Coordinates of C-alpha atoms in Angstrom, one line a residue:
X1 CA -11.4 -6.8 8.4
X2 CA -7.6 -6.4 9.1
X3 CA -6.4 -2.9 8.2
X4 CA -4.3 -3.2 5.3
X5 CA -1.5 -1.4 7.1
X6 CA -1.3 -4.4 9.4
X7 CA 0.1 -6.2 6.4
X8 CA 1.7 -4.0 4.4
X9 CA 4.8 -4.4 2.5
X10 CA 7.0 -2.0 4.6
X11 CA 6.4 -3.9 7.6
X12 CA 5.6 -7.5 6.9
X13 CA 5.3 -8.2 3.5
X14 CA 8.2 -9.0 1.6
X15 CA 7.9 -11.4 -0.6
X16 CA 11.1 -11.6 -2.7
X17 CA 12.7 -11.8 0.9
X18 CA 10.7 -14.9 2.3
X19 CA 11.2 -17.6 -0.5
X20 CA 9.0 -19.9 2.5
X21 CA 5.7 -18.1 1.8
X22 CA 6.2 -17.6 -2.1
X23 CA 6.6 -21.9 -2.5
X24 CA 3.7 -22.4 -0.6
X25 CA 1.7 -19.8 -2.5
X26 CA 2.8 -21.4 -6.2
X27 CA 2.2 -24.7 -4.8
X28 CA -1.4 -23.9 -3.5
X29 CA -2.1 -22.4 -7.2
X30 CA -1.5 -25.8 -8.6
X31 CA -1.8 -28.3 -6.0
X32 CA -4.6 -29.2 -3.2
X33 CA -3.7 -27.1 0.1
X34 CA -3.0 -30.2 2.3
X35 CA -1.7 -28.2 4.8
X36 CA -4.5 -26.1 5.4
X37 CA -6.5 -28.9 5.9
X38 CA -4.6 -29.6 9.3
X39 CA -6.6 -29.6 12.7
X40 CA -6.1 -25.9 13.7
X41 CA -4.4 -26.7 17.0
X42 CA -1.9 -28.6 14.5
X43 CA -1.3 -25.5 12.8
X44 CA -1.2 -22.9 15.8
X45 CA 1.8 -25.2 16.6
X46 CA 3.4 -25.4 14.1
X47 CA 3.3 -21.4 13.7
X48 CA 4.0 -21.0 17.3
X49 CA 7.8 -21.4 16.0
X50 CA 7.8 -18.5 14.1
X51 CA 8.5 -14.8 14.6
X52 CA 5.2 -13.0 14.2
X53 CA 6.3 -11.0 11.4
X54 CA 6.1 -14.2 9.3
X55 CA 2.7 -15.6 11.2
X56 CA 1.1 -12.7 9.8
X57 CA 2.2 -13.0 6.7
X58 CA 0.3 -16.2 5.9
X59 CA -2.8 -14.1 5.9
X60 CA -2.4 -13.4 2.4
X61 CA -2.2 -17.1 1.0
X62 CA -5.8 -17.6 1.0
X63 CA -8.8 -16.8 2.7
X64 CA -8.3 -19.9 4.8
X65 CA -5.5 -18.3 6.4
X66 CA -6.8 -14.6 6.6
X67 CA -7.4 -14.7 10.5
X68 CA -5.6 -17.5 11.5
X69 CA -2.5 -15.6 13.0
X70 CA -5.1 -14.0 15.5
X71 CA -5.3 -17.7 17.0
X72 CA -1.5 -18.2 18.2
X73 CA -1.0 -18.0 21.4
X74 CA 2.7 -17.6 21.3
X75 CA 3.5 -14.1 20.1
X76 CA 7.4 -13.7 19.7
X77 CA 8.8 -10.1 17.8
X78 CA 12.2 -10.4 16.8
X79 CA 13.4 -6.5 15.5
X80 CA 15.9 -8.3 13.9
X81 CA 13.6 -9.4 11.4
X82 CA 12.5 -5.7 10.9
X83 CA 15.6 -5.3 9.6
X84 CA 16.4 -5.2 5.6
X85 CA 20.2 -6.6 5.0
X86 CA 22.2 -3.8 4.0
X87 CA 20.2 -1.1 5.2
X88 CA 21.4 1.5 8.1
X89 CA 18.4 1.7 10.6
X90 CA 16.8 4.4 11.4
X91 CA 14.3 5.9 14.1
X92 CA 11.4 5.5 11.5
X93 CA 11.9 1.7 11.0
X94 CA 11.6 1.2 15.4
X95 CA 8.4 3.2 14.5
X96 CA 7.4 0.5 12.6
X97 CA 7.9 -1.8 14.5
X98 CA 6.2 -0.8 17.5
X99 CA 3.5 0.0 15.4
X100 CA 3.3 -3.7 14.7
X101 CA 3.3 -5.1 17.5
X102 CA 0.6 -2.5 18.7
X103 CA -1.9 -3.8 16.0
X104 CA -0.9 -7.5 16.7
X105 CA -2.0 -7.0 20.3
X106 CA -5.2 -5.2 19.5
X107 CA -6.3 -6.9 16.9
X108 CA -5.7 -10.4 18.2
X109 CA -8.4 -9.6 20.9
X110 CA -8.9 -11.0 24.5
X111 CA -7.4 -14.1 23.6
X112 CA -5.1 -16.0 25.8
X113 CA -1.5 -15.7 25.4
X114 CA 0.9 -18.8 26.2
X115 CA 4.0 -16.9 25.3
X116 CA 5.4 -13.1 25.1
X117 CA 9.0 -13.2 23.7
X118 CA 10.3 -9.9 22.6
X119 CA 13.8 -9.5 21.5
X120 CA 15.2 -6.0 21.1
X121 CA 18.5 -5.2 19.4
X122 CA 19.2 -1.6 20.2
X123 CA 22.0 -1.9 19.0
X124 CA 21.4 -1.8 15.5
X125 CA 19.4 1.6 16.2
X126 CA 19.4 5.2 17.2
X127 CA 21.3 5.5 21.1
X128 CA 18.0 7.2 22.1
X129 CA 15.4 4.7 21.0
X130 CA 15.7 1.7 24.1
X131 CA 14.9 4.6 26.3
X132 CA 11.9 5.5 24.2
X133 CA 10.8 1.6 24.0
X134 CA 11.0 1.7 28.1
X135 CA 9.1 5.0 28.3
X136 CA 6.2 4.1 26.0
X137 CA 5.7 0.6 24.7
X138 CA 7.0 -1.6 26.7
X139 CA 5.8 -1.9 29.8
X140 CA 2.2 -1.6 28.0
X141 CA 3.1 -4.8 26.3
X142 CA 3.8 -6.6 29.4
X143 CA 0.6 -5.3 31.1
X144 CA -1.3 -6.6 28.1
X145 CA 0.3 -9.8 28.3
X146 CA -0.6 -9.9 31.6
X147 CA -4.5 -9.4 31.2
X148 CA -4.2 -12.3 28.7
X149 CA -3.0 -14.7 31.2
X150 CA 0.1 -14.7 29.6
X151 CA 2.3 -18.1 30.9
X152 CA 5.7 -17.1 29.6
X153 CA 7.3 -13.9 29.1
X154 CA 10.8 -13.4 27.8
X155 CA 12.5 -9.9 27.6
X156 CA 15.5 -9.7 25.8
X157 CA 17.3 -5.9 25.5
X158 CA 20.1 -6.1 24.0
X159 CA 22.0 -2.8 24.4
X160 CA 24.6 -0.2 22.6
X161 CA 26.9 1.5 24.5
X162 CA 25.9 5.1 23.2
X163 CA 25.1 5.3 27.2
X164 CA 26.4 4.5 30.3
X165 CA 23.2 3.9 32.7
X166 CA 19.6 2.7 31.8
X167 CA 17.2 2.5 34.9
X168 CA 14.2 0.0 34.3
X169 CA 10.9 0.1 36.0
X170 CA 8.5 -3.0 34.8
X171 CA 5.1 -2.9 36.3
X172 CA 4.6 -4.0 39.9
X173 CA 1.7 -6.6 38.7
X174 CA 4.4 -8.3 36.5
X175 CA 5.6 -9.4 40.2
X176 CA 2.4 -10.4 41.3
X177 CA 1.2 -12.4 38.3
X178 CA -1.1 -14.9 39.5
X179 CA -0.7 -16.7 35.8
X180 CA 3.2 -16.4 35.1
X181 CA 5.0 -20.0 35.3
X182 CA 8.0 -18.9 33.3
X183 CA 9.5 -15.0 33.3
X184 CA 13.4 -14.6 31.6
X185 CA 14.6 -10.4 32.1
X186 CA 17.4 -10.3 29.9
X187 CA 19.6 -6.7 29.8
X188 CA 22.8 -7.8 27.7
X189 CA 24.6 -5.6 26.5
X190 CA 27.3 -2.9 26.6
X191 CA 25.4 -0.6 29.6
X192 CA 24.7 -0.9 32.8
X193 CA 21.2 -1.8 33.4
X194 CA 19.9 -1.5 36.7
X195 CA 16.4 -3.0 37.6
X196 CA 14.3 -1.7 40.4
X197 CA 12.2 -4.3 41.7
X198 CA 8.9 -3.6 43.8
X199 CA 8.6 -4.0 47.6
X200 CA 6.0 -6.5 47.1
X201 CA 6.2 -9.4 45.1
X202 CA 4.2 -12.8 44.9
X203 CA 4.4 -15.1 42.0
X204 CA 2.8 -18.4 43.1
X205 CA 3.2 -20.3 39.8
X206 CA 6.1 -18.9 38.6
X207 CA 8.0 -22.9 38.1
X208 CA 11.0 -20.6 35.6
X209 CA 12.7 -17.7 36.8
X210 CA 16.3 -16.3 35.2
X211 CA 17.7 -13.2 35.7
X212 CA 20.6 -11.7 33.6
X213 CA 23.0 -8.7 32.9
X214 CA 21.7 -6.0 35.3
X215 CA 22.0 -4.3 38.8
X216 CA 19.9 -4.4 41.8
X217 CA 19.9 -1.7 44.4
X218 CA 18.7 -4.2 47.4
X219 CA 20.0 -7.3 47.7
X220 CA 17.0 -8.5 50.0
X221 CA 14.5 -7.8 47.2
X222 CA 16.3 -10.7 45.4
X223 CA 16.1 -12.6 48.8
X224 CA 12.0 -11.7 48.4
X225 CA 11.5 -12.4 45.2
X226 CA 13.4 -15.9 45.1
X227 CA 11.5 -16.8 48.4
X228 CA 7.9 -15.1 46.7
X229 CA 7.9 -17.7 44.4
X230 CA 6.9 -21.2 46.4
X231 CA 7.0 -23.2 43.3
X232 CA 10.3 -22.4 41.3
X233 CA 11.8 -25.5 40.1
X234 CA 14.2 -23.8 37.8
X235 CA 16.5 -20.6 39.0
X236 CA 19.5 -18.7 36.3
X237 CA 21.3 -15.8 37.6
X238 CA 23.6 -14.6 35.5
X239 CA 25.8 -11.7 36.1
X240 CA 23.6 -10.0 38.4
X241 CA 25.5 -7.6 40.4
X242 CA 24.5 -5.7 44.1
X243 CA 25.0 -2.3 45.2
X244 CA 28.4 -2.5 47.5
X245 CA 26.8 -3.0 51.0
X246 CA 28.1 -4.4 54.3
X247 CA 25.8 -7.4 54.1
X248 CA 25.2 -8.7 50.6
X249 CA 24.2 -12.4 51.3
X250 CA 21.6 -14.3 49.4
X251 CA 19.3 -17.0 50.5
X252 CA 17.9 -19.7 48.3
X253 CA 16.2 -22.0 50.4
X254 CA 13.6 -23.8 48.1
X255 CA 11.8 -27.3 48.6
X256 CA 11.1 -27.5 45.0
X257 CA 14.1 -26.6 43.2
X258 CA 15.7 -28.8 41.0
X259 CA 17.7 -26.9 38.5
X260 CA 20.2 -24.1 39.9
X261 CA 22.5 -21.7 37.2
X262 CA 25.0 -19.2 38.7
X263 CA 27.3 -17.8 36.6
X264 CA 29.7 -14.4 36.6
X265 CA 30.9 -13.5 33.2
X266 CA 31.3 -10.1 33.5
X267 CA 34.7 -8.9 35.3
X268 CA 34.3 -5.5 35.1
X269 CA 31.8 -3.8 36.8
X270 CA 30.5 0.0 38.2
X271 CA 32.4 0.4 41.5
X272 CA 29.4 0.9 43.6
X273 CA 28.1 -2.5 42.7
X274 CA 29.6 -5.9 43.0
X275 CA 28.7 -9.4 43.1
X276 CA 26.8 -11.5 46.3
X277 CA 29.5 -12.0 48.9
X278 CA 27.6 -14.9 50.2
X279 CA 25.3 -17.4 48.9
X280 CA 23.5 -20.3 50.6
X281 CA 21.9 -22.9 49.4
X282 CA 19.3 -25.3 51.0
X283 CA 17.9 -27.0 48.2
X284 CA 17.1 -30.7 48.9
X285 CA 15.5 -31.6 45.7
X286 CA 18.1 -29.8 43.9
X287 CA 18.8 -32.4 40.9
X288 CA 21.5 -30.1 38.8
X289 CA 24.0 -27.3 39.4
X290 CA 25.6 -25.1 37.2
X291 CA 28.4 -22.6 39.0
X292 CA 30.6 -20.6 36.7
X293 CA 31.8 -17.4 38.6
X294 CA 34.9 -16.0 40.2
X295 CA 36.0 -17.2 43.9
X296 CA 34.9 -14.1 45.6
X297 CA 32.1 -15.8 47.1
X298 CA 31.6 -18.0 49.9
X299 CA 29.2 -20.6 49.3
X300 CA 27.1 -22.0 51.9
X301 CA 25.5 -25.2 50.9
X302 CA 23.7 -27.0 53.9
X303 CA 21.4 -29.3 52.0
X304 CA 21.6 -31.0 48.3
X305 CA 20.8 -34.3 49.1
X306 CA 19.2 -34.9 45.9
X307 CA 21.8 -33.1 43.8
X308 CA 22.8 -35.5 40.3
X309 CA 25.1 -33.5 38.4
X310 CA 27.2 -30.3 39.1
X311 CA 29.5 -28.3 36.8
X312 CA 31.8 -26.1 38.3
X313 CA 34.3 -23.0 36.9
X314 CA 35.5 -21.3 39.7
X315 CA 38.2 -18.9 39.1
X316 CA 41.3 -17.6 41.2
X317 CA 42.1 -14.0 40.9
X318 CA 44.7 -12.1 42.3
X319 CA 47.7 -12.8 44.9
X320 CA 45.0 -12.7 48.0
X321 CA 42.7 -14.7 46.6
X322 CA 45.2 -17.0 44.9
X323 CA 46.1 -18.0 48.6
X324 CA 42.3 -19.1 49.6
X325 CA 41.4 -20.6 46.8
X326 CA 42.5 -24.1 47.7
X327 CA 40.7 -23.5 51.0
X328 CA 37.1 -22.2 49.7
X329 CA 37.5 -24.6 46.9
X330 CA 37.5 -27.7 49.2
X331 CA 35.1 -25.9 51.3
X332 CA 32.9 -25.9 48.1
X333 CA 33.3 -29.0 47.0
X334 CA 32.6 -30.5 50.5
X335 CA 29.0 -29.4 50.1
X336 CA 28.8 -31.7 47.1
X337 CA 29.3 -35.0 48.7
X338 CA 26.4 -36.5 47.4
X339 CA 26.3 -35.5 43.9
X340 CA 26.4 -38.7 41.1
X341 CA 28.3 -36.5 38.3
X342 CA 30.8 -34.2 39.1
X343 CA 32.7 -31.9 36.0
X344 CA 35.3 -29.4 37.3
X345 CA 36.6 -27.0 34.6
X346 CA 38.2 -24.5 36.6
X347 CA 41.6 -25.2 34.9
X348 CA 43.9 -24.4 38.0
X349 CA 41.9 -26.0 40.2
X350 CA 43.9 -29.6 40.5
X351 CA 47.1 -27.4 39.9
X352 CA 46.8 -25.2 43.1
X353 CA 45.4 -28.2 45.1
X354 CA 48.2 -30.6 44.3
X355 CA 50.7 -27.8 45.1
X356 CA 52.9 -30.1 47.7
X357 CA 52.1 -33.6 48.5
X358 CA 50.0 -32.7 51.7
X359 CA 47.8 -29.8 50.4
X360 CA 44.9 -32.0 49.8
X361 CA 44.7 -33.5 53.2
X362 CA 45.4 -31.0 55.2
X363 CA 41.9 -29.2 53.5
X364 CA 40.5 -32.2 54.7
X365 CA 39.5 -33.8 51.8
X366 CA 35.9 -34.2 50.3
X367 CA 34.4 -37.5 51.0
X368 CA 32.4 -38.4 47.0
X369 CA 30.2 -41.7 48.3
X370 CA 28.3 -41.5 45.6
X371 CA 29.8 -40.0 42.8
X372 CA 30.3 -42.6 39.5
X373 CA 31.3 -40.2 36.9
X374 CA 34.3 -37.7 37.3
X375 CA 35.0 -35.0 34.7
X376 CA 38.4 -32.9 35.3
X377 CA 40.6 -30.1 33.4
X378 CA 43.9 -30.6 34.1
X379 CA 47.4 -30.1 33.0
X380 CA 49.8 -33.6 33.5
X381 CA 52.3 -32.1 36.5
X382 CA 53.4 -33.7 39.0
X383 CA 51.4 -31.6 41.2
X384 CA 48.1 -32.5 39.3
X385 CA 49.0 -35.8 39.4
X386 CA 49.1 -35.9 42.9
X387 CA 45.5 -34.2 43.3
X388 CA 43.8 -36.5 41.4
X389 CA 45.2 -39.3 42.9
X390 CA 43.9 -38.1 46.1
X391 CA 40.9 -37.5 44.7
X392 CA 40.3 -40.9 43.0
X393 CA 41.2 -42.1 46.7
X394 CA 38.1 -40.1 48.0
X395 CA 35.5 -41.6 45.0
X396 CA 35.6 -45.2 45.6
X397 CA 32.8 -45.8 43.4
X398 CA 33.6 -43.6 40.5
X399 CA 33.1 -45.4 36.8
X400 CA 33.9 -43.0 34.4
X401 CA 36.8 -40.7 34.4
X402 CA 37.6 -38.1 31.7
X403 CA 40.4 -36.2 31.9
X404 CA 40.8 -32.8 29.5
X405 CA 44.8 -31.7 29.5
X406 CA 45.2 -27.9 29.0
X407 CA 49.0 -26.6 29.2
X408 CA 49.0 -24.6 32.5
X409 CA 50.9 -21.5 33.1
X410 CA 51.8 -22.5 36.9
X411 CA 55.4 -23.4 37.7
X412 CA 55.3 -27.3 39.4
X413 CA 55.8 -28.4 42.3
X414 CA 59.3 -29.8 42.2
X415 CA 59.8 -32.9 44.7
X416 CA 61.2 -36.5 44.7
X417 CA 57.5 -37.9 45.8
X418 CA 56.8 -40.4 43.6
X419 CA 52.8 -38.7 43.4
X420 CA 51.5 -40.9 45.6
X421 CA 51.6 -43.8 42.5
X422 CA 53.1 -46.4 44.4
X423 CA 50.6 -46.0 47.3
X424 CA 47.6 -48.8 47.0
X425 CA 45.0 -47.4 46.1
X426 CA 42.6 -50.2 44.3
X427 CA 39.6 -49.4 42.3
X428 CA 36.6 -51.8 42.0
X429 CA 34.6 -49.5 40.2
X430 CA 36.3 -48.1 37.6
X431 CA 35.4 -49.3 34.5
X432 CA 36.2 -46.4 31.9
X433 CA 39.0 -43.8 31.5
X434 CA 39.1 -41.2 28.7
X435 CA 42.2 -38.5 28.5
X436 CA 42.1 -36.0 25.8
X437 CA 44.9 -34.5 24.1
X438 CA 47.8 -36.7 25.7
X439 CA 51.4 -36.0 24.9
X440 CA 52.7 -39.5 25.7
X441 CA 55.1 -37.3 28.8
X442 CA 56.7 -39.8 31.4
X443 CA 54.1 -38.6 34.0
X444 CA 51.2 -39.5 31.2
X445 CA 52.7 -42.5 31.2
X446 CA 53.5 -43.6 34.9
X447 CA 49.5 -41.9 35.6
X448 CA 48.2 -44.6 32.7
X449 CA 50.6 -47.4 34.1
X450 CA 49.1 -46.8 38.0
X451 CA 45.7 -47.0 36.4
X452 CA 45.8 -50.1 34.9
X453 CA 47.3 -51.6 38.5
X454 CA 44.6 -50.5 40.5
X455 CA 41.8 -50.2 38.4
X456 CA 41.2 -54.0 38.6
X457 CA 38.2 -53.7 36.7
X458 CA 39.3 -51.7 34.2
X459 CA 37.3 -52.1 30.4
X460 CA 38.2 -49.4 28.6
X461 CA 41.1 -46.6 28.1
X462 CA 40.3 -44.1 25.1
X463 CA 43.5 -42.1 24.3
X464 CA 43.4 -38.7 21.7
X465 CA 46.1 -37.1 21.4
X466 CA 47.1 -33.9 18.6
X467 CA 50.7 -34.2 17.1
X468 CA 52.2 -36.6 19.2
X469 CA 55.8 -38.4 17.7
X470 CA 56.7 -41.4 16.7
X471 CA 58.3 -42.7 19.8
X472 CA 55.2 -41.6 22.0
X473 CA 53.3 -43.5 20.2
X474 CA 55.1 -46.3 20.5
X475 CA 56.0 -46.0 24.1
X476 CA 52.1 -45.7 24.8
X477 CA 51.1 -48.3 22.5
X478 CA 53.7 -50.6 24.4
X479 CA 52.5 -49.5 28.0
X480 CA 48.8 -50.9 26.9
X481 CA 49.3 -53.6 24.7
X482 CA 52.6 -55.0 26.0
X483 CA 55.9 -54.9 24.0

């Protein structure tokens, strides 16, 4: 029998809060329990989507449903849900719910778990109690997780910033799990985190792996534990920052890796640590890539001859970097060549490369073979004019271009070129242009006019624009559909 504590209304029960469980305990008064009649892999489903606080809850709606919850194989704790509205947390309620989850894992038995998601909002408790949840739950979680052959585990921390430093320690078989195929280590929050990963590490069904919000002392244990996992087909690091070092390069050389997130939100950071100086890739069934950092990397990218889409935010900061950020930029870009769907929201990026009418070719210009869709942020200068001309030039079978128009802060170029508009430049494969928020501006307007001369098969030109007057309407309306 389940101890009655397991259920009790301080920690699971509520029922004037959960208006779900109270309907289908009227109806089932009245009415034939049709859902209980469902096949029970049906139902294990179907409460694999909810937090366990609610799973075990439907043990009081009959005795159909007294031991069901023991049956999921997907365990998630959200402490969120702990949490009355209105109510200022205290240490007592994380008691609680540690004390839950300790009686959910025992009392489910040896069974199998698929999936261990735990999300932890420190922030809504005591500044002392994330250090208590490291020191003595935790990590027993994970290891039983990891006797139940668990397949997923997500950790999510999410931290206050009652402290400045939090040093985490998981248990060295979490990096040798023979049964893992999907592991997420989360540390958001307002602290730094740092992670101290073991020497040895081997995880050779791991096909999931992202990383987020902490430090690492050694950047070659991230080197071992990317190349310790043989079948990773998915990779997210997210602001994951090294201890300051002479030689801070990263290597992800996969054969299987298909989906590739890096991304560098944070711009402040602990002196002593900063983010991978250099990163290659050699990744030649990479299908997607997703960059969003700051250009204080150099990128190394030998092989992505598979690569379908990339989406790419890099960002200039200050004066020195400001004057190589054309250069790494087209160095970038350059190991792209064979992507199918390219979107570049770095907004400056077309600004600083169109900054005088040679600027593009003398970085010696990306060659996109195979690229069909284009996807750009740009402001209508003459300088960005002239970059994407170039780069149109460069995409001779691009289909689809979209054009976003942001008002940049960057002084332009000021010159008599004529952008380049009255240089050939015929396009047999562009079939569909989209610009949002157009001004109907002269340079708008000469950009739409050398369009429809070279794009000779041309379908389609969709035009938004916010709060544009009168006259620019009409001006554009005569450009398109003659006068």
């Amino acid at each position: 029998m389940i101890p009655h504590e397991l259920i009790s209304p301080s920690i699971s029960v509520n029922l004037s809060s959960n208006d779900v469980i109270e309907k289908m305990k009227k109806k089932m008064d009245n009415e034939v329990d049709i859902f209980s009649t469902l096949p029970e892999a049906l139902i294990n489903h179907i409460l694999c989507f909810l937090d366990m606080k609610f799973v075990v809850q439907t043990s009081i709606l009959s005795r159909r449903w007294r031991y069901v919850w023991t049956t999921v194989s997907t365990l998630t704790f959200n402490v969120n849900e702990f949490i009355s509205p209105g109510t200022v947390p205290h240490s007592i309620e994380m008691n609680e719910v540690t004390r839950f989850i300790d009686k959910v894992l025992l009392l489910r038995g040896m069974a199998d778990i698929q999936k261990f998601h735990l999300h932890w909002v420190d922030k809504i408790f005591d500044a002392y109690t994330i250090r208590e949840l490291l020191k003595n739950h935790l990590n027993t979680w994970i290891l039983v997780s990891l006797t139940r052959n668990v397949q997923e585990l997500l950790i999510r921390i999410d931290t206050a910033d009652n402290y400045r430093y939090l040093e985490i320690r998981f248990p060295h078989c979490l990096f040798n799990s023979q049964s893992l195929r999907k592991l997420v280590l989360d540390m958001a929050g307002e602290i730094q985190s740092c992670v101290l990963l073991p020497n040895s590490i081997d995880l050779p069904r791991l096909k999931f792996l992202s990383l987020s919000s902490f430090h690492i002392q050694d950047v070659n244990l991230i080197n071992k534990l990317i190349s310790s996992c043989p079948g990773l087909e998915s990779l997210v690091l997210r602001d994951i920052w090294i201890q300051n070092d002479d030689d801070m390069n990263v290597s992800i050389e996969s054969c299987e890796l298909k989906h590739l997130e890096i991304i560098s939100d944070s711009e402040l950071c602990d002196p002593k640590y900063n983010m991978l100086k250099n990163i290659r890739l050699s990744t030649p069934k990479l299908i997607s890539f997703i960059c969003s950092s700051y250009m204080r990397q150099i990128y190394c990218l030998e092989n992505l001859s598979s690569l379908v889409t990339a989406t790419i935010q890099m960002t200039q900061e200050g004066s020195t970097l400001y004057k190589m950020y054309p250069k790494r930029m087209m160095e970038f870009l350059r190991g792209l060549h064979d992507v199918k769907e390219l979107t570049v929201t770095s907004p400056d990026f077309v600004q600083v490369l169109g900054g005088s009418p040679i600027s593009i070719e003398a970085q010696s210009s990306p060659q996109f073979y195979y690229l069909r869709r284009l996807k750009l942020e740009t402001s209508f200068t003459r300088g960005c004019l002239r970059a994407l001309i170039y780069l149109l030039k460069t995409s001779p079978l691009v289909e689809y271009l979209f054009l976003a128009r942001y008002e940049s802060g960057l002084i332009d170029a000021e010159d008599d070129e004529e952008l380049g508009l009255s240089l050939p430049c015929l396009m047999f494969h562009l079939k569909h242009v989209e610009i949002r928020e157009v001004k109907g501006r002269e340079d708008e307007l000469k950009f739409l006019e050398f369009l429809l001369k070279n794009a000779i098969v041309l379908e389609k030109i969709v035009l938004s624009y916010n709060k544009i007057k009168e006259l620019h309407q009409v001006q554009l309306a005569q450009l398109i559909y003659g006068s």
